[in-house]
Amino acid sequence: MADLFALKDCALITIATGERVHNLRELRDRLMKTERGIMYYHFWDAILRPRFVDPEYQNDFAAWAYHELHDRRLAEKLAIINPTDYEFMDDLRQKLIDVIEERMDELGFVPVAEVAHPFFFIRSQIVVFDTNIRVSTPEELSESIPRISVSSIFYHFIDSRRRTASGKDDFSEWLLNFGPECASLAEEIASIDPYFNTLLELRDQLSLVFARHLGKGGAE
């Protein structure tokens, strides 16, 4: 018998490091010694931060390259980096550095003039709340998914990947406790790419997957 699934919610507390960079060379140099938590914030936490419109570029580095450095080519190369491809933050950081150095070589020189808005390095802390919602079956979880907040989706489907030993989301991990009948459901949920989607889109995708396998809940 699987334990009850405790649905949680979360909020971000952003913490300024006091460090900033003004050009591409400074960005490369700072990344060589940046903390893993800072990398996580600028790639993953951007998904949870409130905003009026969807960003043109998914991570903060790509957005800054486009809007402040006015380097569309670099911005596009940074934007296609998918952090889910990297098990460790250090590997993700190295990929970022490699892309920047490649662009610096292409340019042949790097402007050192300061931009109007420097890149501020920020880290964050996640505060977790208990929703007091407990589910005991996959069907009950299916019915809950369309109704929970997007920040709850972030906690259980994205942030969970650095908490679980398998590196998977909480939903698919819990469903595996129900044996072979839920194995395909868990597998399809785990295969959803959490990065190139908004949290609203992720919630809709999860709802549809649950509905397809269980025949209710997500189709409401």
mmCIF file of C-alpha atoms in Angstrom:
data_model
loop_
_atom_site.group_PDB
_atom_site.id
_atom_site.type_symbol
_atom_site.label_atom_id
_atom_site.label_comp_id
_atom_site.label_asym_id
_atom_site.label_seq_id
_atom_site.Cartn_x
_atom_site.Cartn_y
_atom_site.Cartn_z
ATOM 1 C CA MET A 1 0.000 0.000 0.000
ATOM 2 C CA ALA A 2 1.432 3.371 -1.029
ATOM 3 C CA ASP A 3 1.619 6.220 1.449
ATOM 4 C CA LEU A 4 -0.790 9.099 0.979
ATOM 5 C CA PHE A 5 0.446 11.696 -1.506
ATOM 6 C CA ALA A 6 0.718 15.036 0.310
ATOM 7 C CA LEU A 7 0.163 17.905 -2.107
ATOM 8 C CA LYS A 8 2.411 20.851 -1.326
ATOM 9 C CA ASP A 9 2.682 24.404 -2.627
ATOM 10 C CA CYS A 10 5.640 26.759 -2.673
ATOM 11 C CA ALA A 11 6.832 30.329 -3.081
ATOM 12 C CA LEU A 12 10.186 31.827 -4.017
ATOM 13 C CA ILE A 13 12.271 34.110 -1.858
ATOM 14 C CA THR A 14 14.899 35.792 -4.026
ATOM 15 C CA ILE A 15 18.255 36.626 -2.470
ATOM 16 C CA ALA A 16 20.568 39.157 -4.089
ATOM 17 C CA THR A 17 24.246 38.196 -4.151
ATOM 18 C CA GLY A 18 25.410 41.751 -4.780
ATOM 19 C CA GLU A 19 27.344 40.593 -7.844
ATOM 20 C CA ARG A 20 26.763 41.921 -11.342
ATOM 21 C CA VAL A 21 28.408 41.859 -14.765
ATOM 22 C CA HIS A 22 28.346 44.396 -17.585
ATOM 23 C CA ASN A 23 29.638 42.584 -20.673
ATOM 24 C CA LEU A 24 30.148 39.149 -22.142
ATOM 25 C CA ARG A 25 33.693 38.658 -20.866
ATOM 26 C CA GLU A 26 32.654 39.533 -17.323
ATOM 27 C CA LEU A 27 29.730 37.116 -17.603
ATOM 28 C CA ARG A 28 32.043 34.282 -18.695
ATOM 29 C CA ASP A 29 34.525 35.017 -15.896
ATOM 30 C CA ARG A 30 31.821 35.158 -13.234
ATOM 31 C CA LEU A 31 30.203 31.925 -14.391
ATOM 32 C CA MET A 32 33.474 30.077 -13.829
ATOM 33 C CA LYS A 33 33.002 30.460 -10.083
ATOM 34 C CA THR A 34 29.255 30.823 -9.670
ATOM 35 C CA GLU A 35 27.287 28.777 -7.145
ATOM 36 C CA ARG A 36 25.037 25.940 -8.245
ATOM 37 C CA GLY A 37 22.067 27.628 -6.577
ATOM 38 C CA ILE A 38 22.542 30.667 -8.780
ATOM 39 C CA MET A 39 22.530 28.517 -11.904
ATOM 40 C CA TYR A 40 19.336 26.844 -10.710
ATOM 41 C CA TYR A 41 17.660 30.205 -10.138
ATOM 42 C CA HIS A 42 18.469 31.680 -13.530
ATOM 43 C CA PHE A 43 17.374 28.557 -15.420
ATOM 44 C CA TRP A 44 14.566 26.956 -13.433
ATOM 45 C CA ASP A 45 13.152 29.564 -11.083
ATOM 46 C CA ALA A 46 12.460 31.853 -14.032
ATOM 47 C CA ILE A 47 9.566 29.526 -14.822
ATOM 48 C CA LEU A 48 7.880 30.256 -11.500
ATOM 49 C CA ARG A 49 8.477 34.000 -11.282
ATOM 50 C CA PRO A 50 5.356 36.117 -11.953
ATOM 51 C CA ARG A 51 5.344 37.970 -15.270
ATOM 52 C CA PHE A 52 2.816 39.643 -17.519
ATOM 53 C CA VAL A 53 3.912 37.946 -20.746
ATOM 54 C CA ASP A 54 5.779 34.794 -21.601
ATOM 55 C CA PRO A 55 9.502 35.479 -22.057
ATOM 56 C CA GLU A 56 10.943 35.479 -25.531
ATOM 57 C CA TYR A 57 13.868 33.512 -24.135
ATOM 58 C CA GLN A 58 13.453 30.864 -21.475
ATOM 59 C CA ASN A 59 16.459 31.499 -19.223
ATOM 60 C CA ASP A 60 17.794 34.755 -17.790
ATOM 61 C CA PHE A 61 21.167 34.532 -19.542
ATOM 62 C CA ALA A 62 19.577 34.304 -22.976
ATOM 63 C CA ALA A 63 17.168 37.139 -22.217
ATOM 64 C CA TRP A 64 20.010 39.406 -21.070
ATOM 65 C CA ALA A 65 22.111 38.574 -24.125
ATOM 66 C CA TYR A 66 19.238 39.624 -26.367
ATOM 67 C CA HIS A 67 17.867 42.676 -24.560
ATOM 68 C CA GLU A 68 21.079 44.171 -23.151
ATOM 69 C CA LEU A 69 23.956 42.860 -25.281
ATOM 70 C CA HIS A 70 21.751 43.007 -28.408
ATOM 71 C CA ASP A 71 23.328 39.747 -29.553
ATOM 72 C CA ARG A 72 20.495 37.716 -31.049
ATOM 73 C CA ARG A 73 22.777 34.901 -32.214
ATOM 74 C CA LEU A 74 24.163 34.367 -28.731
ATOM 75 C CA ALA A 75 20.715 34.672 -27.189
ATOM 76 C CA GLU A 76 19.353 31.936 -29.459
ATOM 77 C CA LYS A 77 22.255 29.621 -28.637
ATOM 78 C CA LEU A 78 21.750 30.160 -24.915
ATOM 79 C CA ALA A 79 17.991 29.775 -25.181
ATOM 80 C CA ILE A 80 18.136 26.259 -26.605
ATOM 81 C CA ILE A 81 20.177 24.939 -23.677
ATOM 82 C CA ASN A 82 17.872 22.532 -21.861
ATOM 83 C CA PRO A 83 18.899 22.028 -18.220
ATOM 84 C CA THR A 84 17.110 18.667 -18.128
ATOM 85 C CA ASP A 85 19.926 17.342 -20.344
ATOM 86 C CA TYR A 86 22.406 17.816 -17.504
ATOM 87 C CA GLU A 87 22.406 15.721 -14.360
ATOM 88 C CA PHE A 88 24.668 18.136 -12.508
ATOM 89 C CA MET A 89 24.569 21.935 -12.311
ATOM 90 C CA ASP A 90 28.337 22.048 -12.883
ATOM 91 C CA ASP A 91 27.851 20.399 -16.274
ATOM 92 C CA LEU A 92 25.141 22.900 -17.152
ATOM 93 C CA ARG A 93 27.414 25.755 -16.123
ATOM 94 C CA GLN A 94 30.215 24.400 -18.317
ATOM 95 C CA LYS A 95 27.864 24.208 -21.293
ATOM 96 C CA LEU A 96 26.923 27.836 -20.736
ATOM 97 C CA ILE A 97 30.587 28.837 -20.581
ATOM 98 C CA ASP A 98 31.371 26.855 -23.741
ATOM 99 C CA VAL A 99 28.615 28.625 -25.691
ATOM 100 C CA ILE A 100 29.802 32.048 -24.504
ATOM 101 C CA GLU A 101 33.444 31.330 -25.340
ATOM 102 C CA GLU A 102 32.450 30.054 -28.770
ATOM 103 C CA ARG A 103 30.606 33.299 -29.397
ATOM 104 C CA MET A 104 33.563 35.344 -28.165
ATOM 105 C CA ASP A 105 35.777 33.512 -30.672
ATOM 106 C CA GLU A 106 33.274 34.215 -33.454
ATOM 107 C CA LEU A 107 33.240 37.917 -32.644
ATOM 108 C CA GLY A 108 37.008 38.165 -32.518
ATOM 109 C CA PHE A 109 36.696 40.890 -29.890
ATOM 110 C CA VAL A 110 34.363 41.524 -26.990
ATOM 111 C CA PRO A 111 32.988 45.012 -26.382
ATOM 112 C CA VAL A 112 33.857 46.157 -22.876
ATOM 113 C CA ALA A 113 31.431 49.078 -22.719
ATOM 114 C CA GLU A 114 28.998 48.783 -19.847
ATOM 115 C CA VAL A 115 25.385 48.060 -20.735
ATOM 116 C CA ALA A 116 22.509 50.103 -19.348
ATOM 117 C CA HIS A 117 21.245 47.192 -17.253
ATOM 118 C CA PRO A 118 23.873 44.803 -15.865
ATOM 119 C CA PHE A 119 23.177 41.140 -15.201
ATOM 120 C CA PHE A 120 22.548 40.612 -11.494
ATOM 121 C CA PHE A 121 23.393 37.209 -10.054
ATOM 122 C CA ILE A 122 20.590 36.019 -7.811
ATOM 123 C CA ARG A 123 19.876 32.894 -5.850
ATOM 124 C CA SER A 124 16.638 31.848 -4.248
ATOM 125 C CA GLN A 125 15.137 29.886 -1.439
ATOM 126 C CA ILE A 126 11.923 27.914 -1.806
ATOM 127 C CA VAL A 127 9.396 28.124 0.996
ATOM 128 C CA VAL A 128 7.097 25.091 1.054
ATOM 129 C CA PHE A 129 3.493 25.116 2.231
ATOM 130 C CA ASP A 130 1.261 22.182 3.067
ATOM 131 C CA THR A 131 -2.058 22.393 1.214
ATOM 132 C CA ASN A 132 -3.535 19.807 3.603
ATOM 133 C CA ILE A 133 -4.720 17.883 0.538
ATOM 134 C CA ARG A 134 -4.001 14.169 0.668
ATOM 135 C CA VAL A 135 -4.752 11.627 -2.052
ATOM 136 C CA SER A 136 -4.623 7.872 -1.736
ATOM 137 C CA THR A 137 -5.160 6.650 -5.305
ATOM 138 C CA PRO A 138 -4.028 7.619 -8.815
ATOM 139 C CA GLU A 139 -7.654 8.493 -9.591
ATOM 140 C CA GLU A 140 -7.774 10.983 -6.719
ATOM 141 C CA LEU A 141 -4.496 12.523 -7.866
ATOM 142 C CA SER A 142 -5.901 12.770 -11.393
ATOM 143 C CA GLU A 143 -8.904 14.688 -10.097
ATOM 144 C CA SER A 144 -6.661 17.053 -8.113
ATOM 145 C CA ILE A 145 -4.167 17.969 -10.842
ATOM 146 C CA PRO A 146 -6.386 20.440 -12.780
ATOM 147 C CA ARG A 147 -7.244 22.259 -9.534
ATOM 148 C CA ILE A 148 -3.872 22.736 -7.889
ATOM 149 C CA SER A 149 -1.830 25.910 -8.312
ATOM 150 C CA VAL A 150 0.933 26.221 -10.874
ATOM 151 C CA SER A 151 3.417 26.720 -8.031
ATOM 152 C CA SER A 152 2.378 23.305 -6.740
ATOM 153 C CA ILE A 153 3.115 21.924 -10.206
ATOM 154 C CA PHE A 154 6.536 23.567 -9.993
ATOM 155 C CA TYR A 155 7.262 21.987 -6.608
ATOM 156 C CA HIS A 156 6.140 18.455 -7.458
ATOM 157 C CA PHE A 157 7.131 18.277 -11.126
ATOM 158 C CA ILE A 158 10.260 20.440 -11.390
ATOM 159 C CA ASP A 159 11.873 21.154 -8.032
ATOM 160 C CA SER A 160 11.373 17.527 -7.015
ATOM 161 C CA ARG A 161 14.016 16.452 -9.521
ATOM 162 C CA ARG A 162 16.775 17.733 -7.252
ATOM 163 C CA ARG A 163 15.154 16.117 -4.197
ATOM 164 C CA THR A 164 14.433 12.569 -5.351
ATOM 165 C CA ALA A 165 17.179 9.965 -5.548
ATOM 166 C CA SER A 166 16.099 9.039 -9.082
ATOM 167 C CA GLY A 167 15.997 12.638 -10.279
ATOM 168 C CA LYS A 168 12.350 12.203 -11.270
ATOM 169 C CA ASP A 169 9.194 14.138 -10.420
ATOM 170 C CA ASP A 170 7.083 13.358 -7.367
ATOM 171 C CA PHE A 171 4.049 12.247 -9.386
ATOM 172 C CA SER A 172 5.745 9.494 -11.390
ATOM 173 C CA GLU A 173 7.730 8.349 -8.345
ATOM 174 C CA TRP A 174 4.544 7.900 -6.289
ATOM 175 C CA LEU A 175 2.633 6.181 -9.082
ATOM 176 C CA LEU A 176 5.267 3.454 -9.307
ATOM 177 C CA ASN A 177 4.072 2.242 -5.901
ATOM 178 C CA PHE A 178 0.876 0.986 -7.554
ATOM 179 C CA GLY A 179 2.622 -1.639 -9.617
ATOM 180 C CA PRO A 180 2.478 -2.545 -13.306
ATOM 181 C CA GLU A 181 -0.988 -1.051 -13.854
ATOM 182 C CA CYS A 182 0.436 2.454 -13.319
ATOM 183 C CA ALA A 183 3.857 1.885 -14.866
ATOM 184 C CA SER A 184 2.938 3.277 -18.290
ATOM 185 C CA LEU A 185 1.244 6.296 -16.706
ATOM 186 C CA ALA A 186 4.321 7.009 -14.583
ATOM 187 C CA GLU A 187 6.581 6.571 -17.604
ATOM 188 C CA GLU A 188 4.616 9.011 -19.753
ATOM 189 C CA ILE A 189 4.511 11.597 -16.983
ATOM 190 C CA ALA A 190 8.261 11.299 -16.456
ATOM 191 C CA SER A 191 8.825 11.791 -20.201
ATOM 192 C CA ILE A 192 7.181 15.235 -20.283
ATOM 193 C CA ASP A 193 9.820 17.922 -20.814
ATOM 194 C CA PRO A 194 9.357 20.397 -17.951
ATOM 195 C CA TYR A 195 11.506 23.169 -19.401
ATOM 196 C CA PHE A 196 10.118 24.433 -22.695
ATOM 197 C CA ASN A 197 6.584 24.798 -21.370
ATOM 198 C CA THR A 198 4.832 27.241 -19.087
ATOM 199 C CA LEU A 199 3.514 25.897 -15.801
ATOM 200 C CA LEU A 200 -0.027 26.259 -17.130
ATOM 201 C CA GLU A 201 0.916 24.138 -20.140
ATOM 202 C CA LEU A 202 2.539 21.553 -17.895
ATOM 203 C CA ARG A 203 -0.572 21.313 -15.753
ATOM 204 C CA ASP A 204 -2.702 20.825 -18.858
ATOM 205 C CA GLN A 205 -0.349 18.153 -20.198
ATOM 206 C CA LEU A 206 -0.384 16.295 -16.895
ATOM 207 C CA SER A 207 -4.173 16.468 -16.778
ATOM 208 C CA LEU A 208 -4.457 15.035 -20.282
ATOM 209 C CA VAL A 209 -2.036 12.195 -19.544
ATOM 210 C CA PHE A 210 -3.923 11.242 -16.393
ATOM 211 C CA ALA A 211 -7.224 11.416 -18.260
ATOM 212 C CA ARG A 212 -5.934 9.247 -21.086
ATOM 213 C CA HIS A 213 -4.755 6.533 -18.730
ATOM 214 C CA LEU A 214 -7.465 6.687 -16.089
ATOM 215 C CA GLY A 215 -10.391 8.005 -18.095
ATOM 216 C CA LYS A 216 -11.325 10.890 -15.817
ATOM 217 C CA GLY A 217 -10.045 13.817 -13.795
ATOM 218 C CA GLY A 218 -7.900 15.696 -16.283
ATOM 219 C CA ALA A 219 -10.611 15.822 -18.941
ATOM 220 C CA GLU A 220 -12.853 18.063 -16.865
#
